[in-house]
């Protein structure tokens, strides 16, 4: 859900600038997330981060 929220706020696909391969999978499993843009409302940003939390 957090990635969909990120896509809605940016208008971009997450990790569009990198190859979608096993290396990206491991980075995401290690906690890598796309940068939240500065114009994202704080309440929306907090909810997005909560979705990304491994222990929500």
mmCIF file of C-alpha atoms in Angstrom:
data_model
loop_
_atom_site.group_PDB
_atom_site.id
_atom_site.type_symbol
_atom_site.label_atom_id
_atom_site.label_comp_id
_atom_site.label_asym_id
_atom_site.label_seq_id
_atom_site.Cartn_x
_atom_site.Cartn_y
_atom_site.Cartn_z
ATOM 1 C CA UNK A 1 0.000 0.000 0.000
ATOM 2 C CA UNK A 2 2.861 2.372 0.793
ATOM 3 C CA UNK A 3 4.306 2.019 -2.715
ATOM 4 C CA UNK A 4 0.933 2.829 -4.264
ATOM 5 C CA UNK A 5 0.728 5.918 -2.052
ATOM 6 C CA UNK A 6 4.223 6.935 -3.146
ATOM 7 C CA UNK A 7 3.294 6.473 -6.803
ATOM 8 C CA UNK A 8 0.181 8.613 -6.348
ATOM 9 C CA UNK A 9 2.134 11.468 -4.739
ATOM 10 C CA UNK A 10 4.976 11.480 -7.266
ATOM 11 C CA UNK A 11 3.320 10.337 -10.478
ATOM 12 C CA UNK A 12 6.280 7.985 -10.994
ATOM 13 C CA UNK A 13 6.800 4.257 -10.699
ATOM 14 C CA UNK A 14 8.878 3.222 -7.657
ATOM 15 C CA UNK A 15 12.482 2.380 -8.535
ATOM 16 C CA UNK A 16 11.890 3.305 -12.196
ATOM 17 C CA UNK A 17 15.541 4.307 -12.588
ATOM 18 C CA UNK A 18 16.966 0.893 -11.646
ATOM 19 C CA UNK A 19 16.693 -2.569 -13.128
ATOM 20 C CA UNK A 20 13.982 -4.673 -11.526
ATOM 21 C CA UNK A 21 16.041 -7.725 -10.704
ATOM 22 C CA UNK A 22 17.041 -9.849 -7.735
ATOM 23 C CA UNK A 23 19.404 -7.122 -6.499
ATOM 24 C CA UNK A 24 16.494 -4.709 -6.168
ATOM 25 C CA UNK A 25 14.490 -7.371 -4.352
ATOM 26 C CA UNK A 26 17.271 -7.749 -1.776
ATOM 27 C CA UNK A 27 17.582 -3.968 -1.369
ATOM 28 C CA UNK A 28 13.853 -3.685 -0.711
ATOM 29 C CA UNK A 29 14.012 -6.594 1.744
ATOM 30 C CA UNK A 30 16.858 -4.733 3.486
ATOM 31 C CA UNK A 31 14.578 -1.718 3.887
ATOM 32 C CA UNK A 32 15.352 0.465 0.887
ATOM 33 C CA UNK A 33 12.414 2.674 -0.016
ATOM 34 C CA UNK A 34 11.994 5.494 -2.505
ATOM 35 C CA UNK A 35 12.574 9.021 -1.203
ATOM 36 C CA UNK A 36 9.394 10.749 -0.088
ATOM 37 C CA UNK A 37 9.099 14.113 -1.810
ATOM 38 C CA UNK A 38 9.143 17.285 0.274
ATOM 39 C CA UNK A 39 5.713 18.369 -0.945
ATOM 40 C CA UNK A 40 4.052 15.244 0.487
ATOM 41 C CA UNK A 41 1.767 16.170 3.409
ATOM 42 C CA UNK A 42 3.187 15.001 6.728
ATOM 43 C CA UNK A 43 0.140 12.900 7.642
ATOM 44 C CA UNK A 44 0.341 11.128 4.276
ATOM 45 C CA UNK A 45 4.090 10.648 4.666
ATOM 46 C CA UNK A 46 3.641 9.186 8.155
ATOM 47 C CA UNK A 47 1.025 6.730 6.895
ATOM 48 C CA UNK A 48 3.272 5.728 3.989
ATOM 49 C CA UNK A 49 6.188 5.070 6.357
ATOM 50 C CA UNK A 50 3.887 3.067 8.611
ATOM 51 C CA UNK A 51 2.937 0.888 5.638
ATOM 52 C CA UNK A 52 6.626 0.360 4.894
ATOM 53 C CA UNK A 53 7.459 -0.551 8.495
ATOM 54 C CA UNK A 54 8.257 -4.285 8.806
ATOM 55 C CA UNK A 55 6.388 -4.247 12.155
ATOM 56 C CA UNK A 56 3.458 -1.871 11.533
#
